[in-house]
Amino acid sequence: MAGRYQDIGNILGNFIHGFRQGIIITDKNGLVTWVNESIQTTTGYSIDEFIGKTPGEVLQGKETNPLTVEEIRKGLRKGELVEVEILNYDKFGNKIWLDLQIFPVVNDENEITDFISIQHDISKLKEKNEKLESFNHIVSHNLINQVNNIHSLTRILSKYVTEGQKKYLTLLNISSNKLLETVSGLKSLLTIEKEGIDLQLELIPIKDFILKVTEGVLIGNSSVSITVDDESLGESDAILTNAAYLESIVHNLLTNAIKYRHPDR
């Protein structure tokens, strides 16, 4: 086994040994013959603790998905490229999420002699996605439910208030509708961020959009006025972008302008 390790070390050289991604090489039976420094640093296991064992024996734990493990085994048996995300554990019991690619190595007779596994540590990305999932749940349920409660309350109150008071309920409804649109847009952005899909782009009429956002800002700032110089904008002028992103940018610009304006203005 030591001779095998030495052979591979000579072939791969210092380049792959210092590779940032973790690399594990096994023989055709799946037993480890070599690992690089990155794997040893990430997992806490020395190369001697890997040699002669399967990577799963060393790294897998109680929350490792057995279906993922079976997918790996099936790919190895077929001699196919394997690409999975798998939860492993380091020597101290800490969870490590890995984006795993396993390539078969064949000889001149097209027989599998080894497998090379390249492993990217995606633990931070998984942690970020878990936080996004939690926040997405808050947005999807708590915030949207509260907005719907406001709608229900204003419908009930409209039966008992005077005509003069109804205008305030109307403003409350307009504000809650805009909040619902914003929350829905935020939910979409969170889903996009989590799943890594492309933003939904649409042509947005600039003039109407700015006026719409301005009206929403004024609802909560009745003591100020906003003048929009839109003479240079035509009705057909539009921008291809994501509506939620653009609304967030314009809304922040306006609210910050109000918040930090000169006291005499």
XYZ file of N, CA and C in Angstrom:
795
model
N 0.826 -1.212 0.000
C 0.000 0.000 0.000
C 0.859 1.261 0.000
N 1.965 1.203 0.764
C 2.852 2.369 0.802
C 3.440 2.637 -0.569
N 3.776 1.551 -1.313
C 4.311 1.704 -2.656
C 3.304 2.324 -3.583
N 2.044 1.921 -3.449
C 0.965 2.473 -4.271
C 0.821 3.978 -4.023
N 0.846 4.332 -2.742
C 0.732 5.751 -2.377
C 1.896 6.550 -2.971
N 3.090 5.979 -2.892
C 4.272 6.659 -3.422
C 4.166 6.860 -4.924
N 3.646 5.830 -5.644
C 3.478 5.932 -7.093
C 2.559 7.081 -7.449
N 1.421 7.147 -6.754
C 0.447 8.199 -7.054
C 1.015 9.569 -6.718
N 1.745 9.640 -5.601
C 2.358 10.906 -5.231
C 3.318 11.383 -6.290
N 4.077 10.471 -6.880
C 5.019 10.841 -7.934
C 4.308 11.309 -9.187
N 3.193 10.645 -9.501
C 2.440 10.976 -10.722
C 1.774 12.346 -10.592
N 1.141 12.580 -9.476
C 0.360 13.800 -9.309
C 1.222 15.013 -8.985
N 2.272 14.795 -8.219
C 3.181 15.881 -7.901
C 2.599 16.911 -6.954
N 3.346 17.987 -6.790
C 2.965 19.005 -5.818
C 1.711 19.779 -6.223
N 1.437 19.850 -7.522
C 0.286 20.635 -7.989
C -1.015 20.160 -7.360
N -1.317 18.887 -7.516
C -2.584 18.358 -7.019
C -2.554 18.177 -5.510
N -1.368 17.994 -4.947
C -1.261 17.815 -3.500
C -1.688 19.082 -2.769
N -1.394 20.241 -3.360
C -1.766 21.503 -2.741
C -3.038 22.101 -3.300
N -3.786 21.332 -4.072
C -5.028 21.787 -4.684
C -6.008 22.243 -3.605
N -6.715 23.365 -3.830
C -7.639 23.899 -2.815
C -8.814 22.959 -2.577
N -9.299 22.314 -3.619
C -10.372 21.349 -3.450
C -9.820 20.045 -2.866
N -10.671 19.373 -2.115
C -10.252 18.092 -1.561
C -10.214 17.025 -2.644
N -9.192 16.186 -2.622
C -9.070 15.110 -3.605
C -8.786 13.798 -2.886
N -9.595 12.803 -3.220
C -9.394 11.451 -2.697
C -9.259 10.507 -3.884
N -8.262 9.649 -3.846
C -8.103 8.622 -4.884
C -8.290 7.258 -4.241
N -9.108 6.433 -4.867
C -9.325 5.068 -4.377
C -8.950 4.083 -5.478
N -8.771 2.831 -5.084
C -8.567 1.794 -6.095
C -9.919 1.391 -6.666
N -9.933 0.400 -7.520
C -11.177 0.014 -8.193
C -12.209 -0.534 -7.226
N -11.783 -0.952 -6.033
C -12.696 -1.468 -5.011
C -13.187 -0.381 -4.063
N -12.769 0.838 -4.314
C -13.238 1.956 -3.494
C -12.433 2.203 -2.247
N -11.274 1.565 -2.094
C -10.433 1.764 -0.921
C -9.432 2.893 -1.177
N -9.302 3.780 -0.227
C -8.469 4.972 -0.391
C -7.005 4.594 -0.534
N -6.380 5.183 -1.546
C -4.934 5.005 -1.741
C -4.166 6.309 -1.569
N -4.894 7.452 -1.636
C -4.208 8.739 -1.500
C -5.233 9.837 -1.263
N -4.877 10.814 -0.456
C -5.678 12.030 -0.276
C -4.734 13.223 -0.284
N -5.237 14.396 -0.667
C -4.356 15.570 -0.676
C -4.448 16.319 0.659
N -3.669 17.373 0.781
C -3.592 18.115 2.038
C -4.916 18.773 2.397
N -5.656 19.232 1.370
C -6.916 19.921 1.625
C -7.905 19.025 2.358
N -7.984 17.760 1.951
C -8.881 16.815 2.625
C -8.461 16.628 4.077
N -7.176 16.526 4.299
C -6.680 16.327 5.666
C -6.981 17.542 6.539
N -6.826 18.740 5.960
C -7.111 19.969 6.705
C -8.595 20.108 7.004
N -9.432 19.825 6.006
C -10.876 19.989 6.158
C -11.463 18.994 7.144
N -11.014 17.760 7.086
C -11.629 16.698 7.895
C -10.922 16.443 9.221
N -9.655 16.831 9.318
C -8.911 16.545 10.534
C -8.293 15.161 10.562
N -8.580 14.355 9.538
C -8.008 13.008 9.465
C -6.691 13.051 8.690
N -5.709 12.299 9.157
C -4.442 12.198 8.437
C -4.588 11.217 7.287
N -3.626 11.235 6.381
C -3.672 10.318 5.246
C -3.632 8.864 5.717
N -2.919 8.586 6.796
C -2.835 7.217 7.308
C -4.179 6.714 7.821
N -5.021 7.646 8.275
C -6.344 7.250 8.781
C -7.319 6.981 7.637
N -6.982 7.443 6.435
C -7.806 7.172 5.251
C -7.391 5.890 4.532
N -6.087 5.668 4.445
C -5.559 4.593 3.607
C -6.183 3.240 3.957
N -6.653 2.545 2.897
C -7.192 1.202 3.061
C -8.653 1.141 3.462
N -9.276 2.292 3.649
C -10.702 2.343 3.994
C -11.469 3.029 2.864
N -12.781 2.841 2.857
C -13.588 3.613 1.918
C -13.774 5.011 2.499
N -13.945 6.038 1.650
C -14.183 7.383 2.178
C -15.393 7.439 3.112
N -16.417 6.619 2.787
C -17.612 6.595 3.614
C -17.354 6.102 5.022
N -16.488 5.119 5.158
C -16.152 4.602 6.482
C -15.573 5.686 7.370
N -14.807 6.582 6.773
C -14.144 7.635 7.537
C -15.059 8.825 7.769
N -15.815 9.217 6.754
C -16.463 10.521 6.770
C -17.973 10.523 7.006
N -18.655 9.456 6.670
C -20.112 9.474 6.777
C -20.569 9.287 8.221
N -21.759 9.844 8.524
C -22.286 9.791 9.886
C -23.780 9.566 9.908
N -24.376 9.822 11.072
C -25.778 9.448 11.295
C -26.761 10.208 10.411
N -26.424 11.426 9.992
C -27.365 12.201 9.172
C -26.998 12.188 7.691
N -25.992 11.400 7.333
C -25.676 11.234 5.914
C -26.830 10.512 5.238
N -27.303 11.071 4.139
C -28.469 10.509 3.464
C -28.126 9.160 2.823
N -28.791 8.069 3.242
C -28.481 6.756 2.660
C -28.803 6.664 1.173
N -29.764 7.475 0.716
C -30.095 7.474 -0.713
C -28.937 8.062 -1.524
N -28.281 9.076 -0.963
C -27.112 9.655 -1.632
C -25.978 8.641 -1.676
N -25.792 7.929 -0.571
C -24.749 6.904 -0.509
C -25.001 5.822 -1.557
N -26.253 5.405 -1.694
C -26.592 4.379 -2.677
C -26.390 4.890 -4.099
N -26.682 6.178 -4.325
C -26.458 6.777 -5.647
C -24.976 6.734 -6.013
N -24.123 7.004 -5.015
C -22.679 6.931 -5.242
C -22.258 5.507 -5.580
N -22.720 4.565 -4.790
C -22.349 3.163 -5.008
C -22.797 2.669 -6.377
N -24.000 3.065 -6.757
C -24.537 2.640 -8.055
C -23.683 3.197 -9.195
N -23.284 4.464 -9.084
C -22.447 5.071 -10.113
C -21.083 4.414 -10.205
N -20.515 4.069 -9.053
C -19.208 3.409 -9.040
C -19.281 2.024 -9.674
N -20.370 1.308 -9.371
C -20.521 -0.035 -9.952
C -20.622 0.029 -11.471
N -21.275 1.081 -11.965
C -21.446 1.227 -13.404
C -20.244 1.904 -14.062
N -19.330 2.412 -13.262
C -18.174 3.114 -13.821
C -18.540 4.439 -14.439
N -19.534 5.101 -13.864
C -20.014 6.370 -14.410
C -19.533 7.543 -13.553
N -19.581 8.737 -14.143
C -19.313 9.954 -13.391
C -20.403 10.129 -12.344
N -20.010 10.420 -11.121
C -20.964 10.638 -10.029
C -20.875 12.100 -9.591
N -22.027 12.762 -9.508
C -22.086 14.144 -9.031
C -23.209 14.254 -8.011
N -22.857 14.496 -6.752
C -23.854 14.585 -5.685
C -23.414 15.631 -4.658
N -24.377 16.039 -3.831
C -24.073 16.793 -2.618
C -24.304 15.846 -1.450
N -23.355 15.800 -0.529
C -23.437 14.832 0.552
C -23.013 15.469 1.872
N -23.693 15.069 2.939
C -23.337 15.522 4.280
C -22.363 14.530 4.900
N -21.161 14.997 5.195
C -20.147 14.188 5.868
C -19.795 14.815 7.209
N -18.862 14.200 7.915
C -18.454 14.694 9.233
C -16.925 14.708 9.324
N -16.395 15.712 10.044
C -14.954 15.715 10.258
C -14.610 14.859 11.482
N -13.363 14.814 11.836
C -12.882 13.953 12.912
C -13.496 14.328 14.266
N -13.950 15.574 14.391
C -14.462 16.074 15.660
C -15.987 16.094 15.712
N -16.610 15.495 14.693
C -18.071 15.390 14.680
C -18.795 16.565 14.059
N -18.057 17.513 13.504
C -18.695 18.661 12.849
C -19.183 18.280 11.455
N -20.326 18.818 11.070
C -20.899 18.510 9.763
C -20.136 19.239 8.655
N -19.949 18.548 7.542
C -19.330 19.135 6.355
C -20.194 18.787 5.145
N -20.703 19.815 4.484
C -21.441 19.588 3.237
C -20.462 19.659 2.071
N -20.496 18.633 1.221
C -19.567 18.564 0.107
C -20.300 18.419 -1.223
N -19.835 19.174 -2.202
C -20.246 18.972 -3.588
C -19.225 18.010 -4.174
N -19.673 16.813 -4.511
C -18.766 15.700 -4.796
C -18.844 15.266 -6.256
N -17.682 15.136 -6.870
C -17.588 14.577 -8.225
C -16.591 13.421 -8.193
N -17.012 12.282 -8.724
C -16.144 11.105 -8.743
C -15.972 10.648 -10.188
N -14.713 10.570 -10.624
C -14.396 10.195 -11.995
C -13.715 8.817 -12.012
N -14.163 7.916 -12.882
C -13.443 6.651 -13.030
C -12.172 6.842 -13.864
N -11.124 6.123 -13.518
C -9.876 6.125 -14.285
C -9.729 4.750 -14.930
N -9.502 4.737 -16.256
C -9.419 3.456 -16.970
C -8.039 3.302 -17.604
N -7.657 2.037 -17.835
C -6.378 1.750 -18.488
C -6.579 1.586 -19.993
N -5.554 1.143 -20.694
C -5.625 0.996 -22.146
C -6.655 -0.041 -22.575
N -6.973 -0.964 -21.690
C -7.986 -1.998 -21.996
C -9.389 -1.551 -21.585
N -9.503 -0.259 -21.230
C -10.779 0.320 -20.807
C -11.303 -0.318 -19.513
N -10.367 -0.765 -18.682
C -10.732 -1.334 -17.391
C -10.518 -0.275 -16.307
N -11.448 -0.214 -15.377
C -11.332 0.763 -14.292
C -10.215 0.344 -13.341
N -9.307 1.266 -13.093
C -8.192 0.988 -12.171
C -8.292 1.811 -10.884
N -8.878 2.975 -10.994
C -8.971 3.872 -9.835
C -10.207 4.759 -9.983
N -10.513 5.458 -8.895
C -11.509 6.524 -8.915
C -10.878 7.769 -8.292
N -11.116 8.909 -8.930
C -10.651 10.184 -8.384
C -11.873 11.000 -7.962
N -11.884 11.405 -6.710
C -12.991 12.192 -6.155
C -12.522 13.607 -5.876
N -13.221 14.587 -6.445
C -12.945 16.000 -6.186
C -14.081 16.551 -5.334
N -13.737 17.164 -4.214
C -14.737 17.559 -3.233
C -14.627 19.047 -2.928
N -15.743 19.764 -3.110
C -15.823 21.195 -2.809
C -16.623 21.356 -1.509
N -16.053 22.045 -0.559
C -16.739 22.305 0.706
C -17.784 23.407 0.489
N -19.061 23.041 0.606
C -20.149 24.001 0.393
C -20.927 24.234 1.687
N -20.276 24.006 2.819
C -20.943 24.140 4.117
C -21.484 25.557 4.330
N -20.696 26.576 3.984
C -21.128 27.966 4.183
C -22.329 28.289 3.298
N -22.312 27.764 2.075
C -23.437 27.986 1.172
C -24.698 27.338 1.718
N -24.574 26.131 2.260
C -25.722 25.436 2.845
C -26.264 26.198 4.048
N -25.349 26.722 4.874
C -25.769 27.496 6.043
C -26.523 28.757 5.608
N -26.009 29.404 4.566
C -26.671 30.595 4.027
C -28.061 30.251 3.519
N -28.187 29.117 2.812
C -29.484 28.705 2.279
C -30.478 28.369 3.388
N -29.974 27.800 4.483
C -30.851 27.495 5.615
C -31.402 28.771 6.235
N -30.554 29.804 6.334
C -31.008 31.090 6.865
C -32.018 31.730 5.927
N -31.766 31.619 4.608
C -32.715 32.151 3.628
C -34.043 31.421 3.709
N -33.983 30.115 3.920
C -35.202 29.309 4.040
C -36.015 29.749 5.251
N -35.317 29.995 6.360
C -35.992 30.440 7.575
C -36.639 31.811 7.372
N -35.895 32.728 6.747
C -36.434 34.064 6.505
C -37.571 34.008 5.497
N -37.432 33.131 4.509
C -38.484 32.950 3.509
C -39.771 32.491 4.175
N -39.632 31.620 5.181
C -40.811 31.135 5.911
C -41.485 32.286 6.651
N -40.654 33.151 7.264
C -41.208 34.305 7.982
C -41.960 35.216 7.018
N -41.338 35.482 5.865
C -41.968 36.346 4.865
C -43.257 35.720 4.341
N -43.191 34.414 4.030
C -44.317 33.728 3.404
C -45.521 33.631 4.329
N -45.268 33.395 5.596
C -46.368 33.136 6.518
C -46.671 34.322 7.430
N -45.703 34.732 8.230
C -45.975 35.766 9.227
C -46.360 37.102 8.604
N -45.509 37.614 7.692
C -45.777 38.936 7.123
C -47.029 38.947 6.254
N -47.140 37.973 5.380
C -48.308 37.938 4.484
C -49.596 37.755 5.277
N -49.567 36.928 6.323
C -50.753 36.747 7.164
C -51.147 38.049 7.849
N -50.140 38.824 8.311
C -50.448 40.088 8.973
C -51.064 41.083 8.001
N -50.567 41.110 6.772
C -51.148 42.003 5.763
C -52.597 41.603 5.473
N -52.844 40.306 5.361
C -54.220 39.840 5.143
C -55.113 40.189 6.325
N -54.553 40.168 7.540
C -55.321 40.565 8.725
C -55.708 42.040 8.651
N -54.796 42.873 8.143
C -55.095 44.298 7.984
C -56.247 44.484 7.003
N -56.218 43.743 5.894
C -57.309 43.831 4.916
C -58.649 43.468 5.543
N -58.647 42.401 6.291
C -59.888 41.949 6.938
C -60.386 42.990 7.938
N -59.464 43.550 8.697
C -59.838 44.539 9.709
C -60.420 45.794 9.068
N -59.806 46.256 7.970
C -60.316 47.472 7.317
C -61.703 47.242 6.719
N -61.955 46.023 6.236
C -63.296 45.722 5.709
C -64.342 45.784 6.815
N -63.980 45.288 7.980
C -64.913 45.312 9.110
C -65.134 46.742 9.596
N -64.047 47.493 9.738
C -64.142 48.866 10.248
C -64.904 49.782 9.303
N -64.854 49.484 8.008
C -65.519 50.355 7.031
C -67.026 50.417 7.257
N -67.562 49.449 7.963
C -69.009 49.429 8.238
C -69.385 50.335 9.405
N -68.394 50.763 10.183
C -68.700 51.481 11.422
C -68.108 52.884 11.480
N -67.392 53.311 10.450
C -66.779 54.638 10.493
C -67.573 55.610 9.645
N -67.314 56.877 9.875
C -67.987 57.922 9.106
C -67.366 58.022 7.716
N -68.065 58.757 6.841
C -67.551 58.948 5.493
C -66.196 59.660 5.513
N -66.046 60.612 6.441
C -64.792 61.331 6.539
C -63.644 60.448 7.006
N -63.967 59.442 7.800
C -62.932 58.541 8.319
C -62.555 57.449 7.320
N -63.446 57.206 6.377
C -63.188 56.123 5.420
C -61.943 56.377 4.570
N -61.607 57.654 4.372
C -60.422 57.951 3.545
C -59.153 57.402 4.193
N -59.150 57.365 5.544
C -57.980 56.820 6.226
C -57.895 55.302 6.053
N -59.064 54.663 6.038
C -59.079 53.223 5.774
C -58.632 52.932 4.343
N -59.016 53.826 3.431
C -58.590 53.660 2.037
C -57.074 53.754 1.918
N -56.505 54.746 2.616
C -55.045 54.881 2.617
C -54.375 53.659 3.233
N -54.995 53.133 4.300
C -54.446 51.935 4.950
C -54.484 50.744 4.009
N -55.576 50.633 3.263
C -55.692 49.543 2.286
C -54.656 49.666 1.179
N -54.475 50.900 0.675
C -53.484 51.129 -0.378
C -52.099 50.760 0.129
N -51.797 51.210 1.350
C -50.486 50.931 1.935
C -50.267 49.434 2.140
N -51.298 48.731 2.625
C -51.164 47.289 2.871
C -51.046 46.519 1.560
N -51.739 46.997 0.516
C -51.608 46.355 -0.804
C -50.183 46.494 -1.340
N -49.611 47.688 -1.170
C -48.241 47.904 -1.616
C -47.269 47.048 -0.797
N -47.566 46.919 0.502
C -46.735 46.068 1.353
C -46.813 44.619 0.901
N -48.011 44.182 0.524
C -48.184 42.809 0.051
C -47.396 42.576 -1.236
N -47.416 43.568 -2.144
C -46.639 43.458 -3.382
C -45.147 43.367 -3.075
N -44.698 44.209 -2.126
C -43.278 44.211 -1.762
C -42.874 42.889 -1.136
N -43.712 42.387 -0.234
C -43.416 41.117 0.439
C -43.392 39.974 -0.565
N -44.337 39.987 -1.501
C -44.368 38.940 -2.532
C -43.123 38.997 -3.407
N -42.695 40.229 -3.739
C -41.465 40.386 -4.510
C -40.247 39.904 -3.749
N -40.215 40.209 -2.447
C -39.115 39.751 -1.604
C -39.085 38.233 -1.528
N -40.254 37.632 -1.413
C -40.334 36.162 -1.363
C -39.775 35.554 -2.650
N -40.098 36.170 -3.779
C -39.579 35.675 -5.060
C -38.059 35.800 -5.123
N -37.537 36.932 -4.634
C -36.086 37.138 -4.640
C -35.379 36.139 -3.742
N -35.988 35.824 -2.594
C -35.396 34.845 -1.689
C -35.353 33.469 -2.331
N -36.420 33.130 -3.052
C -36.462 31.850 -3.742
C -35.390 31.800 -4.830
N -35.246 32.901 -5.560
C -34.223 32.986 -6.604
C -32.835 32.829 -6.011
N -32.589 33.534 -4.892
C -31.280 33.477 -4.228
C -30.977 32.070 -3.737
N -31.975 31.415 -3.172
C -31.776 30.078 -2.602
C -31.543 29.040 -3.681
N -32.328 29.089 -4.750
C -32.269 28.047 -5.769
C -31.306 28.383 -6.900
N -30.773 29.599 -6.879
C -29.780 29.970 -7.884
C -30.336 30.082 -9.292
N -31.646 30.414 -9.413
C -32.245 30.547 -10.739
C -32.137 31.996 -11.208
N -32.388 32.211 -12.474
C -32.254 33.545 -13.046
C -33.376 34.457 -12.566
N -33.044 35.737 -12.411
C -34.055 36.725 -12.054
C -35.087 36.853 -13.165
N -36.343 37.071 -12.765
C -37.398 37.309 -13.752
C -37.333 38.777 -14.170
N -37.045 39.023 -15.432
C -36.919 40.373 -15.945
C -38.164 40.755 -16.724
N -38.494 42.036 -16.647
C -39.652 42.535 -17.392
C -39.420 43.992 -17.772
N -40.095 44.409 -18.826
C -40.005 45.814 -19.238
C -40.917 46.648 -18.349
N -40.334 47.599 -17.637
C -41.093 48.405 -16.690
C -41.105 49.857 -17.164
N -42.298 50.438 -17.390
C -42.378 51.855 -17.757
C -41.803 52.718 -16.629
N -40.753 53.468 -16.922
C -40.030 54.187 -15.871
C -40.912 55.236 -15.192
N -41.611 56.021 -15.980
C -42.401 57.129 -15.438
C -43.479 56.633 -14.487
N -44.278 55.673 -14.925
C -45.362 55.149 -14.087
C -44.813 54.473 -12.834
N -43.677 53.793 -12.990
C -43.109 53.057 -11.864
C -42.641 54.015 -10.770
N -41.950 55.086 -11.169
C -41.458 56.053 -10.189
C -42.621 56.726 -9.474
N -43.659 57.081 -10.223
C -44.835 57.705 -9.605
C -45.513 56.753 -8.621
N -45.578 55.493 -8.969
C -46.195 54.488 -8.108
C -45.423 54.354 -6.793
N -44.095 54.254 -6.893
C -43.277 54.120 -5.684
C -43.357 55.397 -4.856
N -43.366 56.540 -5.522
C -43.458 57.823 -4.819
C -44.749 57.912 -4.020
N -45.861 57.517 -4.612
C -47.148 57.526 -3.904
C -47.096 56.652 -2.659
N -46.437 55.489 -2.780
C -46.316 54.598 -1.636
C -45.497 55.213 -0.513
N -44.429 55.923 -0.861
C -43.586 56.567 0.149
C -44.347 57.692 0.845
N -45.138 58.439 0.101
C -45.871 59.584 0.662
C -46.959 59.151 1.637
N -47.470 57.945 1.476
C -48.511 57.472 2.392
C -48.001 57.488 3.829
N -46.755 57.092 4.012
C -46.189 57.068 5.359
C -45.438 58.336 5.727
N -45.458 59.341 4.826
C -44.748 60.598 5.083
C -45.606 61.765 4.613
N -46.741 61.956 5.273
C -47.718 62.954 4.830
C -47.223 64.384 5.016
N -46.176 64.587 5.818
C -45.686 65.946 6.090
C -44.701 66.437 5.033
N -44.370 65.595 4.071
C -43.411 65.993 3.033
C -44.073 65.916 1.666
N -43.431 66.540 0.700
C -43.895 66.456 -0.681
C -42.724 66.060 -1.565
N -43.015 65.343 -2.626
C -41.977 64.896 -3.551
C -42.349 65.365 -4.950
N -41.434 66.070 -5.587
C -41.649 66.537 -6.952
C -40.821 65.683 -7.899
N -41.485 65.083 -8.852
C -40.804 64.232 -9.825
C -40.697 64.981 -11.144
N -39.473 65.264 -11.558
C -39.238 65.952 -12.831
C -39.164 64.880 -13.924
N -40.310 64.625 -14.530
C -40.396 63.534 -15.505
C -40.621 64.041 -16.933
N -40.311 65.324 -17.167
C -40.560 65.887 -18.500
C -39.719 65.207 -19.571
N -38.543 64.720 -19.166
C -37.659 64.093 -20.159
C -38.031 62.630 -20.419
N -38.989 62.134 -19.649
C -39.390 60.731 -19.800
C -40.654 60.630 -20.643
N -40.609 59.789 -21.641
C -41.791 59.540 -22.460
C -42.597 58.374 -21.907
N -43.827 58.257 -22.375
C -44.687 57.170 -21.896
C -44.137 55.804 -22.271
N -43.363 55.751 -23.335
C -42.857 54.454 -23.807
C -41.471 54.109 -23.250
N -40.864 55.053 -22.506
C -39.536 54.788 -21.936
C -39.656 53.700 -20.873
N -38.839 52.670 -21.009
C -38.927 51.537 -20.089
C -37.538 50.974 -19.830
N -37.434 50.173 -18.769
C -36.179 49.541 -18.404
C -36.420 48.045 -18.184
N -35.502 47.240 -18.699
C -35.612 45.785 -18.530
C -34.901 45.397 -17.240
N -35.670 45.030 -16.229
C -35.087 44.707 -14.935
C -36.067 43.864 -14.124
N -35.670 43.566 -12.885
C -36.564 42.869 -11.974
C -37.326 43.905 -11.156
N -38.639 43.810 -11.124
C -39.482 44.830 -10.498
C -39.189 44.990 -9.011
N -39.005 43.874 -8.309
C -38.767 43.945 -6.863
C -37.446 44.633 -6.558
N -36.406 44.319 -7.343
C -35.114 44.963 -7.150
C -35.218 46.469 -7.389
N -35.858 46.849 -8.489
C -35.962 48.262 -8.833
C -36.779 49.019 -7.785
N -37.854 48.418 -7.327
C -38.678 49.075 -6.296
C -37.867 49.300 -5.026
N -37.079 48.301 -4.649
C -36.259 48.431 -3.448
C -35.264 49.584 -3.578
N -34.646 49.695 -4.759
C -33.655 50.759 -4.981
C -34.302 52.138 -4.922
N -35.408 52.312 -5.664
C -36.071 53.624 -5.718
C -36.654 53.984 -4.357
N -37.251 53.005 -3.694
C -37.844 53.246 -2.369
C -36.772 53.698 -1.377
N -35.626 53.029 -1.385
C -34.543 53.400 -0.468
C -33.999 54.787 -0.775
N -33.884 55.131 -2.062
C -33.413 56.458 -2.440
C -34.353 57.545 -1.915
N -35.644 57.318 -2.067
C -36.625 58.316 -1.643
C -36.698 58.445 -0.124
N -36.753 57.320 0.563
C -36.857 57.372 2.028
C -35.591 57.946 2.657
N -34.433 57.652 2.077
C -33.190 58.228 2.595
C -33.124 59.733 2.324
N -33.643 60.149 1.165
C -33.676 61.583 0.847
C -34.552 62.332 1.858
N -35.650 61.697 2.251
C -36.541 62.319 3.246
C -35.881 62.323 4.628
N -35.284 61.214 4.977
C -34.700 61.054 6.310
C -33.532 62.013 6.538
N -32.710 62.196 5.493
C -31.487 62.989 5.669
C -31.569 64.360 4.994
N -32.777 64.833 4.705
C -32.924 66.130 4.047
C -32.571 67.249 5.023
N -32.287 68.413 4.474
C -31.998 69.591 5.280
C -33.257 69.991 6.064
N -33.131 70.345 7.332
C -34.331 70.658 8.142
C -35.169 71.797 7.613
N -34.594 72.667 6.776
C -35.354 73.809 6.236
C -36.053 73.463 4.937
N -35.906 72.206 4.489
C -36.533 71.827 3.216
C -37.702 70.880 3.445
